[in-house]
Amino acid sequence: MKTSGTLGIVSARGILTGLTLALTAGLAASPASAGLGSFAPSDGYNIFVPSGTYNWSDVSYYNSGAYGPNSGGGSGPTLTLPDAGLWSVTGQVGGYFTSSAARAVGTAGAPAYTSTPPGAVPVYLVGDHGPGRTDNSSLAFRNDTVLGSTGAAVYDYSLDIYDTGGPVPSSVTSGPVSFDLYFATSPINSNPPGTRAGDRFTQSLMDSSGNIGMQWGYARDNEMLWRANASGPWNFTGIYANAAQWDGIKVDIDLTADTFALNYYDVVNNTWTNLAPAGTALGVPMNNFAALRWQLEDGTNGGVGGKNFFDDAKVTVPAPGAAALLGLGALAMGRRRRA
């Protein structure tokens, strides 16, 4: 019996050593990383998606982000039912329409869509739009509806395996994940002296259940803001994004600890600045990182100056298998303690 017990301990130690080596190798491997990309045709976006005589290029009307060599291959752009793909309008305005009701009428029976949407206005989210940061493509967001009359344009994007580099986004439930994005704001809006400018752009990082872990954005005067909740007061940073320049953000989330950090890139000075320190608690714990919400308020300048551009997005998650190795390591440790 003594010999058997000794062999059991040796065996457990051998298993533990092997798992430790495998775990170390797994954690040392490069994390999986792909990206939303530069919103170019190779990433599944096109500035011209015709239907009749009108261009239905809003991301909610075709298989945007789901074709091309960087997004699974396949053909496109191909018109779909409204909001049937990775992108969907979730606010009251969007897709060229000033209300959900008007959009439902204007897109009834689609595809194919009508030759001209009734009452179309510049309120849209369009990929493959110039200018770009590293090429001629970017994501252009515009909401020229009248300030105070219609509300924000809101779009949700569901991450897929081509954004994570392989893993199903909802399956990554622990460890570090990150999101990088570059943006070029429209010119600033003036606000009365001594007052805070109103919101302009907000982005929410969400899990597959719709829980919002944190938000970042910028005000109408381009001051950078963030908060760890979906409502309540913003943290105003006193840092102002450079209009029409490609500044950037990086959000690092620890899904195990339910914390995050937020950093801002100033392209003019070529510097990174920490806005929210590592270890900042998420407003709501996230089970995974599976979706992005893009929100642009109404009355954002109007005209070409009202466009806000986004480019070179990237999602990074743990290398496939790393989480499983962590679980096996913990299981082996538990068995050894019981022995």
C-alpha positions in Angstrom: 0.0 0.0 0.0 2.9 2.3 0.8 4.5 1.6 -2.5 1.2 2.3 -4.3 0.7 5.6 -2.5 4.2 6.6 -3.4 3.6 5.8 -7.0 0.4 7.8 -6.9 2.2 10.8 -5.6 4.9 10.5 -8.2 2.3 10.1 -10.9 0.5 13.2 -9.7 3.7 15.1 -9.7 4.6 14.0 -13.2 1.2 15.0 -14.4 1.5 18.4 -12.7 5.0 19.0 -14.1 3.7 18.1 -17.6 0.8 20.4 -17.2 3.0 23.2 -15.9 5.2 23.0 -18.9 2.3 22.9 -21.3 0.7 25.8 -19.4 3.8 27.8 -19.6 4.2 27.2 -23.3 0.5 28.0 -23.8 0.7 31.3 -22.0 3.9 32.2 -23.7 2.3 31.8 -27.1 1.2 34.8 -29.0 -2.4 35.8 -28.1 -5.0 35.5 -30.8 -5.4 38.7 -32.7 -7.3 39.6 -35.9 -9.4 42.7 -36.0 -12.3 44.6 -37.3 -9.5 45.9 -39.5 -9.4 49.1 -41.6 -13.1 48.8 -42.8 -11.8 48.2 -46.4 -13.3 45.9 -49.0 -10.8 43.2 -47.9 -12.4 43.4 -44.5 -15.9 43.2 -45.9 -17.0 46.8 -46.4 -17.9 48.8 -49.5 -18.8 52.4 -50.0 -21.2 51.6 -52.9 -23.9 49.0 -52.4 -26.5 49.8 -55.0 -30.2 48.9 -55.0 -32.1 50.5 -57.9 -30.9 54.0 -58.2 -29.9 54.6 -54.5 -26.8 53.6 -52.7 -27.7 51.5 -49.7 -24.2 51.4 -48.2 -25.1 51.7 -44.5 -23.6 48.7 -42.7 -27.0 47.5 -41.5 -28.2 46.7 -45.0 -25.6 44.2 -46.4 -23.2 41.5 -45.2 -20.7 44.1 -44.0 -17.7 42.7 -42.1 -18.6 39.2 -43.2 -16.9 38.7 -46.5 -13.6 39.3 -48.2 -10.2 37.6 -47.5 -9.9 39.1 -44.0 -13.4 38.2 -42.9 -14.0 34.6 -43.9 -13.9 34.9 -47.7 -17.1 34.7 -49.7 -18.7 37.2 -52.0 -20.0 40.6 -51.3 -21.4 43.1 -50.8 -24.7 41.3 -50.7 -27.9 43.0 -49.6 -29.6 41.4 -46.6 -32.6 42.0 -44.5 -32.2 45.1 -42.3 -30.0 44.4 -39.3 -29.6 40.7 -40.2 -25.8 40.7 -40.2 -23.0 41.6 -37.7 -24.2 45.3 -37.7 -27.7 46.5 -36.5 -29.4 49.8 -35.8 -30.5 49.7 -32.2 -31.4 53.3 -31.7 -34.3 55.4 -32.9 -32.4 56.9 -35.9 -30.0 55.4 -38.4 -29.7 53.9 -41.8 -30.6 57.2 -43.4 -33.9 57.5 -41.4 -35.0 59.8 -38.6 -37.2 57.3 -36.8 -37.6 53.5 -36.4 -41.1 53.8 -37.8 -39.9 55.6 -41.0 -37.1 53.0 -41.4 -39.6 50.1 -41.1 -41.7 51.6 -43.9 -38.8 52.6 -46.1 -37.2 49.1 -45.9 -40.4 47.0 -46.0 -40.0 44.0 -48.3 -36.2 44.3 -48.5 -34.1 43.2 -50.1 -34.1 44.6 -52.7 -34.6 48.0 -51.2 -36.5 50.9 -52.7 -34.7 53.0 -55.3 -34.8 56.0 -52.9 -35.6 55.9 -49.2 -38.4 58.3 -48.3 -37.2 61.3 -46.4 -33.6 60.1 -46.4 -31.2 62.2 -44.3 -27.4 62.0 -43.6 -27.6 59.7 -40.6 -25.6 56.6 -41.3 -22.6 54.3 -40.5 -20.6 53.5 -43.7 -17.4 51.5 -44.2 -14.8 51.8 -47.0 -15.1 55.6 -46.6 -12.2 58.0 -47.0 -10.0 59.3 -45.5 -8.2 56.4 -43.9 -5.4 56.2 -41.4 -3.3 53.6 -43.2 -5.2 53.3 -46.5 -8.1 55.0 -48.2 -10.8 53.3 -46.1 -12.3 54.0 -42.7 -15.7 53.8 -40.9 -17.7 57.1 -41.2 -20.4 57.9 -38.6 -22.7 60.8 -39.2 -25.9 62.1 -37.6 -27.2 65.3 -39.0 -30.7 65.1 -37.5 -31.7 68.2 -35.7 -30.2 68.7 -32.2 -32.7 67.8 -29.5 -35.4 66.5 -31.8 -34.5 62.8 -32.7 -31.8 61.5 -30.3 -28.6 59.5 -30.9 -27.8 57.1 -33.7 -26.9 53.8 -32.1 -25.5 50.7 -33.8 -24.4 47.4 -32.3 -21.6 45.3 -33.8 -21.3 41.6 -32.9 -17.7 40.3 -32.8 -17.0 37.1 -34.7 -14.1 34.6 -35.0 -12.4 36.7 -37.6 -12.2 39.6 -35.1 -10.6 37.4 -32.4 -8.3 35.4 -34.7 -10.1 32.1 -34.1 -11.9 31.8 -30.8 -15.7 32.3 -30.6 -15.9 35.6 -28.7 -18.5 34.3 -26.2 -16.2 31.3 -25.3 -13.4 33.5 -24.0 -14.6 34.0 -20.4 -11.3 34.7 -18.5 -8.0 36.3 -18.8 -6.9 39.5 -20.6 -8.7 40.9 -23.7 -8.0 44.2 -25.3 -9.5 46.5 -27.9 -7.6 49.1 -30.0 -9.2 51.8 -32.2 -8.1 55.0 -34.0 -10.5 57.8 -34.6 -10.7 61.2 -36.2 -13.2 63.5 -34.7 -15.1 66.3 -36.5 -14.4 69.9 -35.6 -15.3 71.1 -32.2 -18.7 72.6 -31.2 -18.6 75.7 -29.1 -20.2 75.7 -25.7 -20.8 78.5 -23.2 -17.8 79.5 -21.1 -17.5 77.6 -17.8 -19.9 74.8 -18.9 -19.2 71.2 -20.0 -19.9 70.3 -23.6 -22.5 67.8 -24.2 -21.8 64.2 -25.4 -20.8 63.6 -29.0 -19.6 60.0 -29.4 -19.9 57.1 -27.0 -18.6 53.5 -27.4 -19.6 50.7 -25.1 -17.8 47.4 -24.6 -20.3 44.6 -24.0 -20.6 40.9 -23.4 -22.9 38.4 -25.2 -25.7 39.1 -22.7 -25.6 42.9 -23.3 -23.8 43.8 -20.1 -21.8 47.0 -20.5 -18.5 46.8 -18.7 -17.2 50.3 -19.6 -17.7 53.3 -21.9 -15.4 55.8 -23.5 -16.0 58.7 -25.8 -15.6 62.4 -26.4 -17.7 65.5 -25.9 -18.8 68.0 -28.5 -15.6 70.0 -27.8 -13.6 66.7 -28.2 -12.7 66.3 -24.5 -12.0 62.6 -23.8 -14.4 61.0 -21.3 -14.9 57.6 -19.8 -17.1 55.8 -17.2 -17.4 52.4 -15.8 -21.2 52.3 -16.1 -23.8 52.8 -18.8 -25.2 55.9 -17.1 -24.2 58.4 -14.5 -21.6 61.1 -14.6 -18.6 60.9 -16.9 -15.0 61.2 -15.9 -13.8 64.3 -17.8 -10.1 64.0 -18.5 -9.1 67.5 -19.5 -7.5 66.0 -22.6 -8.9 67.0 -26.0 -8.7 64.9 -29.1 -7.2 66.4 -32.2 -9.9 67.3 -34.7 -9.3 65.5 -38.1 -6.3 63.7 -36.7 -5.9 60.0 -36.0 -5.8 59.7 -32.2 -6.4 56.3 -30.6 -7.6 54.4 -27.6 -6.7 51.1 -26.1 -8.9 49.3 -23.6 -7.4 46.4 -21.6 -9.9 44.2 -19.8 -9.2 41.5 -17.2 -12.2 39.1 -17.5 -11.0 37.2 -14.5 -10.7 40.2 -12.1 -13.5 42.2 -13.8 -11.3 45.2 -14.2 -10.0 47.4 -17.0 -7.6 50.1 -18.0 -8.0 52.8 -20.7 -5.2 54.6 -22.5 -5.3 57.4 -25.1 -2.9 58.0 -28.0 -2.2 61.6 -29.0 -0.9 61.5 -32.6 0.3 65.1 -32.6 2.7 64.5 -29.7 3.1 60.7 -30.4 2.4 59.9 -26.7 0.2 57.5 -24.8 -1.7 58.8 -21.7 -3.4 56.7 -19.1 -7.0 57.8 -18.5 -8.3 54.9 -16.3 -5.7 53.0 -14.3 -5.3 49.3 -14.5 -7.5 47.6 -11.9 -10.4 50.0 -12.4 -13.5 48.0 -11.7 -15.9 47.3 -14.5 -19.3 48.9 -14.0 -20.9 45.5 -14.6 -18.9 42.2 -14.7 -18.5 40.9 -18.3 -18.8 37.2 -19.0 -16.8 37.8 -22.2 -16.1 40.5 -24.8 -18.5 40.0 -27.6 -20.0 43.2 -28.9 -19.4 47.0 -29.4 -22.0 49.7 -29.3 -21.4 52.9 -31.3 -23.4 56.0 -30.5 -23.4 59.4 -32.1 -25.6 62.2 -30.8 -27.8 64.3 -33.0 -27.0 67.7 -34.4 -23.2 66.9 -34.7 -22.3 70.0 -36.8 -24.0 69.1 -40.0 -22.3 68.9 -43.4 -19.1 67.1 -44.1 -17.6 68.4 -40.8 -20.1 66.4 -38.9 -18.6 63.1 -39.9 -16.5 61.1 -37.3 -14.1 58.5 -38.7 -12.8 55.2 -37.2 -10.0 53.0 -38.4 -7.5 50.2 -37.7 -9.5 48.4 -35.0 -8.1 45.3 -33.3 -9.3 42.8 -30.8 -6.8 40.7 -28.9 -7.8 37.6 -26.8 -5.8 34.8 -25.1 -4.3 32.3 -27.4 -6.6 29.3 -28.1 -6.1 26.6 -25.4 -4.6 28.9 -22.8 -7.8 29.0 -20.8 -8.2 25.2 -21.0 -4.7 24.7 -19.8 -5.3 26.9 -16.8 -8.3 24.8 -15.9 -6.4 21.5 -16.3 -3.6 22.9 -14.1 -6.1 23.9 -11.4 -7.7 20.4 -11.6 -4.3 18.7 -11.2 -3.5 20.8 -8.2 -6.8 19.9 -6.6 -6.2 16.2 -7.1 -2.7 16.5 -5.7 -4.0 18.2 -2.5 -6.6 15.4 -2.1 -3.9 12.8 -2.4 
